[in-house]
Amino acid sequence: MKRLLSITLLLLASPLASIAQSTTLAQRIQSIMDRPEFRHAIFGVEFYSLDAGKPIYSINADKLFTPGSTTKLLTEGTALALLGADFRFHTRVYRTGAINVDGTLDGDLVLVASGDPNLSGRINADGTLSFENEDHSYDGDPNTRAVPGDPLLVIRRLAQQVADKQIKKIRGHVIVDISLFREGARELGTGVVMSPIVVNDNIVDVTIGPAATEGAPVVFKPSPATSYVTFVNRATTGKPDSEPEIRWSGDARNANGMHTVTITGTFPAGKPAILFKYSVPEPSRFAETVLVEALREKGVTVEMGTPGEPRDFIKLAASYIHDQLVAEHISAPLKEEI
């Protein structure tokens, strides 16, 4: 699907004038579809000229396809058209109570999710974003790489801003307000949960490799390391000529909202470690947990931790005023984000 998306972009970017000079548009497209690597592929394409007000090329345009990742062209194009290329997401943190002279916040701390898809380590020093061609979305492959940088970079920066406000203790809860749109269930194909809060793509990267001897437990390292999820290792080191077969065989939600996941399967001896992804089932709870942990790293005591259910976002919204703003992250422009 990535290759098909690349081909689509290539065709869209090809200047029609230069195509006309050498060959027709139809011949150019046909030459791509005739490549050996696409011998089993079925193409559906239509190019519509806004100037002419009609299609200038069409093949199988009336057929139904499973669009896959090419659908992103429509959603991202719509976002650019409606919001503008220079639109920025503002992710803000508010307090619901007063700060006493000793630095104690008598109330909750609320992070209001903005829909920013890149609360991650992709942010460069100049504000641009770094991307890997084969990031953790394509896990289980030797070429897969984690998202560049600290996966909790933005969360830690927000926690530092809170500490800089001389808040030393929070008597209430740390809450993530996801009222922007409803948090969904796991998507069947990818396991991803739609949510207005997206920390490290709502993924815990788990790098798994072999032990020194066959039959021994595999070696694994999660990133970010967080109490939101505990991994129980039941996977073993397999034969050198075998293929990696790693599975999340159990995902139990504990009474406190945290998760325990069992790793099973085998990983071949002598092979380099590979990155696997664990898509968090409750992004808001994940974000609340890592924010609490980041605050404690910055020396802020959180007495009550994350809240139970339900959260009253309507009541909390009364505190979303400038005087009670304690931290803010402003995203890169939308044209950079997508």
Coordinates of C-alpha atoms in Angstrom, one line a residue:
M1 CA 0.0 0.0 0.0
K2 CA 2.9 2.4 0.7
R3 CA 4.2 1.7 -2.8
L4 CA 0.8 2.4 -4.3
L5 CA 0.6 5.7 -2.4
S6 CA 4.1 6.6 -3.6
I7 CA 3.1 5.9 -7.2
T8 CA 0.0 8.0 -6.8
L9 CA 2.0 10.9 -5.5
L10 CA 4.5 10.4 -8.3
L11 CA 1.8 10.6 -10.9
L12 CA 0.2 13.7 -9.3
A13 CA 3.5 15.4 -9.2
S14 CA 4.4 14.7 -12.9
P15 CA 4.2 17.9 -14.9
L16 CA 1.6 17.3 -17.7
A17 CA 3.5 19.6 -20.0
S18 CA 6.7 17.5 -19.9
I19 CA 4.6 14.3 -20.2
A20 CA 3.0 15.6 -23.4
Q21 CA 6.4 16.4 -24.9
S22 CA 7.6 12.8 -24.7
T23 CA 4.6 10.6 -24.6
T24 CA 0.9 10.7 -23.7
L25 CA -0.3 10.7 -20.1
A26 CA -2.0 7.3 -20.7
Q27 CA 1.2 5.8 -22.0
R28 CA 3.2 7.1 -19.0
I29 CA 0.7 5.6 -16.5
Q30 CA 0.6 2.4 -18.4
S31 CA 4.4 2.1 -18.4
I32 CA 4.2 2.2 -14.6
M33 CA 1.4 -0.3 -14.3
D34 CA 3.3 -2.7 -16.7
R35 CA 6.3 -3.0 -14.3
P36 CA 7.0 -6.6 -13.3
E37 CA 6.5 -5.9 -9.6
F38 CA 2.8 -4.9 -10.3
R39 CA 1.9 -8.0 -12.3
H40 CA -0.6 -9.1 -9.7
A41 CA -1.9 -5.6 -9.0
I42 CA -5.2 -4.0 -10.0
F43 CA -5.2 -0.2 -10.6
G44 CA -8.1 2.2 -10.3
V45 CA -7.1 5.8 -11.3
E46 CA -8.9 9.0 -12.4
F47 CA -7.2 12.3 -13.0
Y48 CA -9.7 15.3 -13.0
S49 CA -8.6 18.6 -14.5
L50 CA -10.0 21.6 -12.5
D51 CA -9.2 23.8 -15.5
A52 CA -11.0 21.7 -18.1
G53 CA -13.8 20.6 -15.7
K54 CA -13.6 16.9 -16.7
P55 CA -11.5 13.8 -16.3
I56 CA -8.3 13.6 -18.4
Y57 CA -7.5 10.0 -17.7
S58 CA -9.5 7.2 -16.2
I59 CA -9.1 3.4 -15.7
N60 CA -11.4 1.3 -13.5
A61 CA -12.8 4.5 -12.0
D62 CA -16.2 3.0 -11.5
K63 CA -14.9 -0.1 -9.6
L64 CA -14.9 -0.4 -5.8
F65 CA -11.5 -0.9 -4.1
T66 CA -10.2 -1.2 -0.6
P67 CA -8.4 2.2 -0.5
G68 CA -6.0 1.6 2.5
S69 CA -3.5 4.3 3.2
T70 CA -4.4 6.3 0.0
T71 CA -7.4 7.5 1.9
K72 CA -5.0 9.7 3.9
L73 CA -4.6 11.9 0.8
L74 CA -8.3 12.8 1.2
T75 CA -8.3 13.4 5.0
E76 CA -5.1 15.3 5.0
G77 CA -6.1 17.4 2.0
T78 CA -9.4 18.2 3.7
A79 CA -7.6 19.3 6.8
L80 CA -5.3 21.5 4.9
A81 CA -8.2 23.1 3.0
L82 CA -10.3 23.7 6.1
L83 CA -7.6 24.6 8.7
G84 CA -4.9 26.1 6.5
A85 CA -1.2 25.0 6.0
D86 CA -0.1 27.2 8.9
F87 CA -2.6 25.9 11.5
R88 CA -1.0 24.8 14.8
F89 CA -2.4 22.6 17.5
H90 CA -2.4 24.0 21.1
T91 CA -2.2 21.4 23.8
R92 CA -2.8 23.1 27.1
V93 CA -2.6 22.1 30.8
Y94 CA -4.8 23.9 33.4
R95 CA -5.1 23.8 37.1
T96 CA -8.6 23.6 38.7
G97 CA -7.6 25.1 42.1
A98 CA -5.4 27.6 43.8
I99 CA -1.6 27.2 44.4
N100 CA -0.8 27.7 48.1
V101 CA 2.3 29.5 49.3
D102 CA 4.0 26.2 49.9
G103 CA 3.5 25.2 46.3
T104 CA 0.6 22.9 46.8
L105 CA -2.1 22.8 44.2
D106 CA -5.5 22.4 45.8
G107 CA -7.2 20.8 42.8
D108 CA -6.6 18.7 39.7
L109 CA -4.2 19.2 36.8
V110 CA -5.9 18.8 33.4
L111 CA -4.3 18.3 30.1
V112 CA -6.8 19.2 27.4
A113 CA -6.2 17.0 24.3
S114 CA -6.1 19.1 21.1
G115 CA -6.0 16.3 18.5
D116 CA -2.3 17.0 17.8
P117 CA -1.0 13.7 16.2
N118 CA 2.6 14.3 17.1
L119 CA 3.1 14.5 20.9
S120 CA 6.3 12.5 20.3
G121 CA 10.1 12.7 19.9
R122 CA 9.8 13.7 16.2
I123 CA 10.4 17.4 17.1
N124 CA 13.8 18.7 15.9
A125 CA 15.5 21.7 17.5
D126 CA 14.3 24.0 14.7
G127 CA 10.7 23.0 15.2
T128 CA 10.5 20.7 12.1
L129 CA 9.6 17.0 12.4
S130 CA 11.8 13.9 11.8
F131 CA 10.2 10.8 10.2
E132 CA 11.5 7.3 9.6
N133 CA 10.5 5.7 6.3
E134 CA 9.9 2.4 8.2
D135 CA 8.8 3.5 11.7
H136 CA 7.1 1.5 14.4
S137 CA 3.8 1.4 12.4
Y138 CA 5.5 -1.3 10.4
D139 CA 6.7 -3.4 13.3
G140 CA 8.2 -6.9 13.2
D141 CA 10.5 -6.1 10.3
P142 CA 14.3 -5.9 10.5
N143 CA 14.2 -2.5 8.9
T144 CA 11.7 -1.0 11.4
R145 CA 13.0 1.9 13.4
A146 CA 11.5 3.7 16.4
V147 CA 10.3 7.3 16.1
P148 CA 13.4 9.5 16.5
G149 CA 14.2 11.1 19.8
D150 CA 12.6 10.8 23.3
P151 CA 9.1 9.3 22.9
L152 CA 8.0 11.4 25.9
L153 CA 9.7 14.7 24.9
V154 CA 6.5 16.8 24.8
I155 CA 5.1 15.3 28.0
R156 CA 8.4 16.0 29.8
R157 CA 8.4 19.6 28.5
L158 CA 4.8 20.1 29.8
A159 CA 5.8 18.6 33.2
Q160 CA 8.8 21.0 33.4
Q161 CA 6.5 24.0 32.7
V162 CA 4.3 22.9 35.6
A163 CA 7.3 22.6 37.9
D164 CA 8.5 26.1 36.7
K165 CA 5.1 27.5 38.0
Q166 CA 6.4 26.5 41.5
I167 CA 3.9 23.7 41.8
K168 CA 5.5 21.2 44.1
K169 CA 2.5 19.1 45.1
I170 CA -0.9 18.2 43.4
R171 CA -3.6 17.3 45.9
G172 CA -6.0 16.2 43.2
H173 CA -5.8 14.0 40.1
V174 CA -3.9 14.3 36.8
I175 CA -6.6 14.2 34.1
V176 CA -6.5 14.1 30.3
D177 CA -9.6 15.8 28.8
I178 CA -10.6 13.9 25.7
S179 CA -13.9 15.7 25.1
L180 CA -12.7 17.0 21.7
F181 CA -14.0 13.7 20.2
R182 CA -14.9 10.3 21.7
E183 CA -12.1 7.8 22.2
G184 CA -12.9 4.7 20.3
A185 CA -12.2 1.0 20.4
R186 CA -9.3 -0.8 18.9
E187 CA -9.3 -0.8 15.1
L188 CA -9.5 -4.4 13.8
G189 CA -6.6 -4.2 11.3
T190 CA -4.0 -2.2 13.2
G191 CA -5.0 -2.4 16.8
V192 CA -4.9 1.4 17.0
V193 CA -7.4 3.4 19.1
M194 CA -8.7 6.7 17.7
S195 CA -8.2 9.4 20.3
P196 CA -7.7 13.2 20.5
I197 CA -4.6 12.5 22.6
V198 CA -1.6 10.9 20.8
V199 CA 1.6 10.3 22.7
N200 CA 4.3 8.5 20.7
D201 CA 1.6 7.5 18.2
N202 CA 0.0 5.8 21.3
I203 CA 2.5 3.0 21.0
V204 CA 5.0 1.4 23.4
D205 CA 7.9 0.2 21.4
V206 CA 9.2 -3.2 22.5
T207 CA 12.6 -4.2 21.2
I208 CA 13.0 -8.0 21.3
G209 CA 16.1 -10.0 20.7
P210 CA 17.6 -13.5 21.4
A211 CA 19.3 -14.6 24.5
A212 CA 22.8 -16.2 24.3
T213 CA 21.4 -19.8 24.3
E214 CA 18.4 -21.5 22.7
G215 CA 15.5 -22.1 24.9
A216 CA 16.3 -19.1 27.2
P217 CA 13.9 -16.2 27.6
V218 CA 14.2 -13.5 24.9
V219 CA 15.7 -10.1 25.8
F220 CA 13.2 -7.2 25.6
K221 CA 13.2 -3.5 26.3
P222 CA 10.0 -1.3 26.2
S223 CA 10.1 2.4 25.3
P224 CA 8.8 4.4 26.9
A225 CA 9.1 2.4 30.1
T226 CA 5.9 3.2 32.1
S227 CA 3.8 1.6 34.8
Y228 CA 0.8 1.8 32.4
V229 CA 1.9 -1.5 30.9
T230 CA 3.8 -4.4 32.5
F231 CA 5.2 -7.1 30.2
V232 CA 5.4 -10.7 31.3
N233 CA 8.1 -12.5 29.2
R234 CA 7.1 -16.0 28.1
A235 CA 8.9 -15.9 24.8
T236 CA 12.0 -18.0 24.2
T237 CA 15.0 -18.0 22.0
G238 CA 14.5 -20.4 19.0
K239 CA 16.7 -22.1 16.4
P240 CA 19.0 -19.9 14.4
D241 CA 17.3 -20.7 11.1
S242 CA 13.8 -20.0 12.4
E243 CA 11.7 -16.9 11.8
P244 CA 10.6 -14.5 14.6
E245 CA 7.1 -15.4 15.9
I246 CA 6.3 -12.9 18.7
R247 CA 2.8 -12.4 20.0
W248 CA 1.0 -10.5 22.7
S249 CA -1.0 -13.4 24.0
G250 CA -2.8 -11.7 26.8
D251 CA -3.7 -8.1 27.6
A252 CA -5.3 -7.9 31.1
R253 CA -6.7 -4.6 32.4
N254 CA -6.0 -4.4 36.1
A255 CA -8.3 -2.8 38.7
N256 CA -6.3 0.4 38.6
G257 CA -6.5 0.8 34.9
M258 CA -3.0 -0.4 34.1
H259 CA -2.4 -3.3 31.8
T260 CA -0.4 -6.6 32.0
V261 CA 0.7 -8.0 28.7
T262 CA 2.2 -11.5 28.1
I263 CA 4.8 -11.9 25.4
T264 CA 4.9 -15.4 23.8
G265 CA 6.5 -17.1 20.8
T266 CA 10.1 -17.5 19.8
F267 CA 12.9 -15.3 18.4
P268 CA 15.8 -16.9 16.4
A269 CA 19.2 -17.2 18.1
G270 CA 21.9 -15.1 16.7
K271 CA 19.6 -12.7 14.9
P272 CA 19.6 -8.9 15.5
A273 CA 16.8 -7.5 17.7
I274 CA 13.6 -6.3 16.1
L275 CA 11.2 -3.6 17.2
F276 CA 7.6 -4.7 17.9
K277 CA 4.7 -2.3 18.8
Y278 CA 2.2 -2.5 21.6
S279 CA -0.7 -0.2 20.7
V280 CA -2.2 1.2 23.9
P281 CA -5.9 0.3 24.3
E282 CA -6.7 3.5 26.3
P283 CA -4.6 6.4 25.1
S284 CA -6.1 8.9 27.6
R285 CA -5.1 6.6 30.5
F286 CA -1.7 6.1 29.0
A287 CA -1.2 9.8 28.7
E288 CA -2.3 10.4 32.2
T289 CA 0.1 7.8 33.5
V290 CA 3.2 9.1 31.7
L291 CA 2.3 12.7 32.6
V292 CA 2.1 11.7 36.3
E293 CA 5.5 9.9 36.0
A294 CA 7.0 12.9 34.2
L295 CA 5.8 15.3 36.9
R296 CA 7.3 13.1 39.6
E297 CA 10.6 13.1 37.7
K298 CA 10.5 16.9 37.9
G299 CA 10.0 16.8 41.6
V300 CA 6.3 17.3 41.7
T301 CA 4.4 15.1 44.1
V302 CA 1.0 13.8 42.8
E303 CA -1.0 12.6 45.7
M304 CA -4.0 11.0 43.9
G305 CA -2.5 10.0 40.6
T306 CA -4.9 9.2 37.8
P307 CA -8.7 9.3 38.3
G308 CA -11.3 6.6 38.1
E309 CA -14.3 6.8 35.8
P310 CA -16.2 8.8 34.9
R311 CA -14.5 12.1 34.3
D312 CA -16.8 15.2 34.3
F313 CA -15.3 17.2 31.4
I314 CA -18.1 19.8 31.4
K315 CA -17.4 20.7 35.0
L316 CA -13.6 20.8 34.4
A317 CA -14.0 23.1 31.4
A318 CA -14.9 26.0 33.8
S319 CA -11.2 26.1 34.8
Y320 CA -9.9 26.5 31.2
I321 CA -9.1 30.2 31.5
H322 CA -5.9 32.0 30.9
D323 CA -5.2 32.7 34.6
Q324 CA -5.2 28.9 35.3
L325 CA -3.1 27.9 32.3
V326 CA 0.1 26.3 33.6
A327 CA 1.7 24.7 30.5
E328 CA 1.2 24.7 26.8
H329 CA 2.7 22.9 23.8
I330 CA 2.3 24.5 20.3
S331 CA 2.7 22.1 17.4
A332 CA 4.6 22.5 14.2
P333 CA 2.5 24.0 11.3
L334 CA 0.0 21.5 9.9
K335 CA 1.9 21.4 6.6
E336 CA 4.8 20.0 8.6
E337 CA 2.7 17.7 10.8
I338 CA 1.3 15.8 7.9

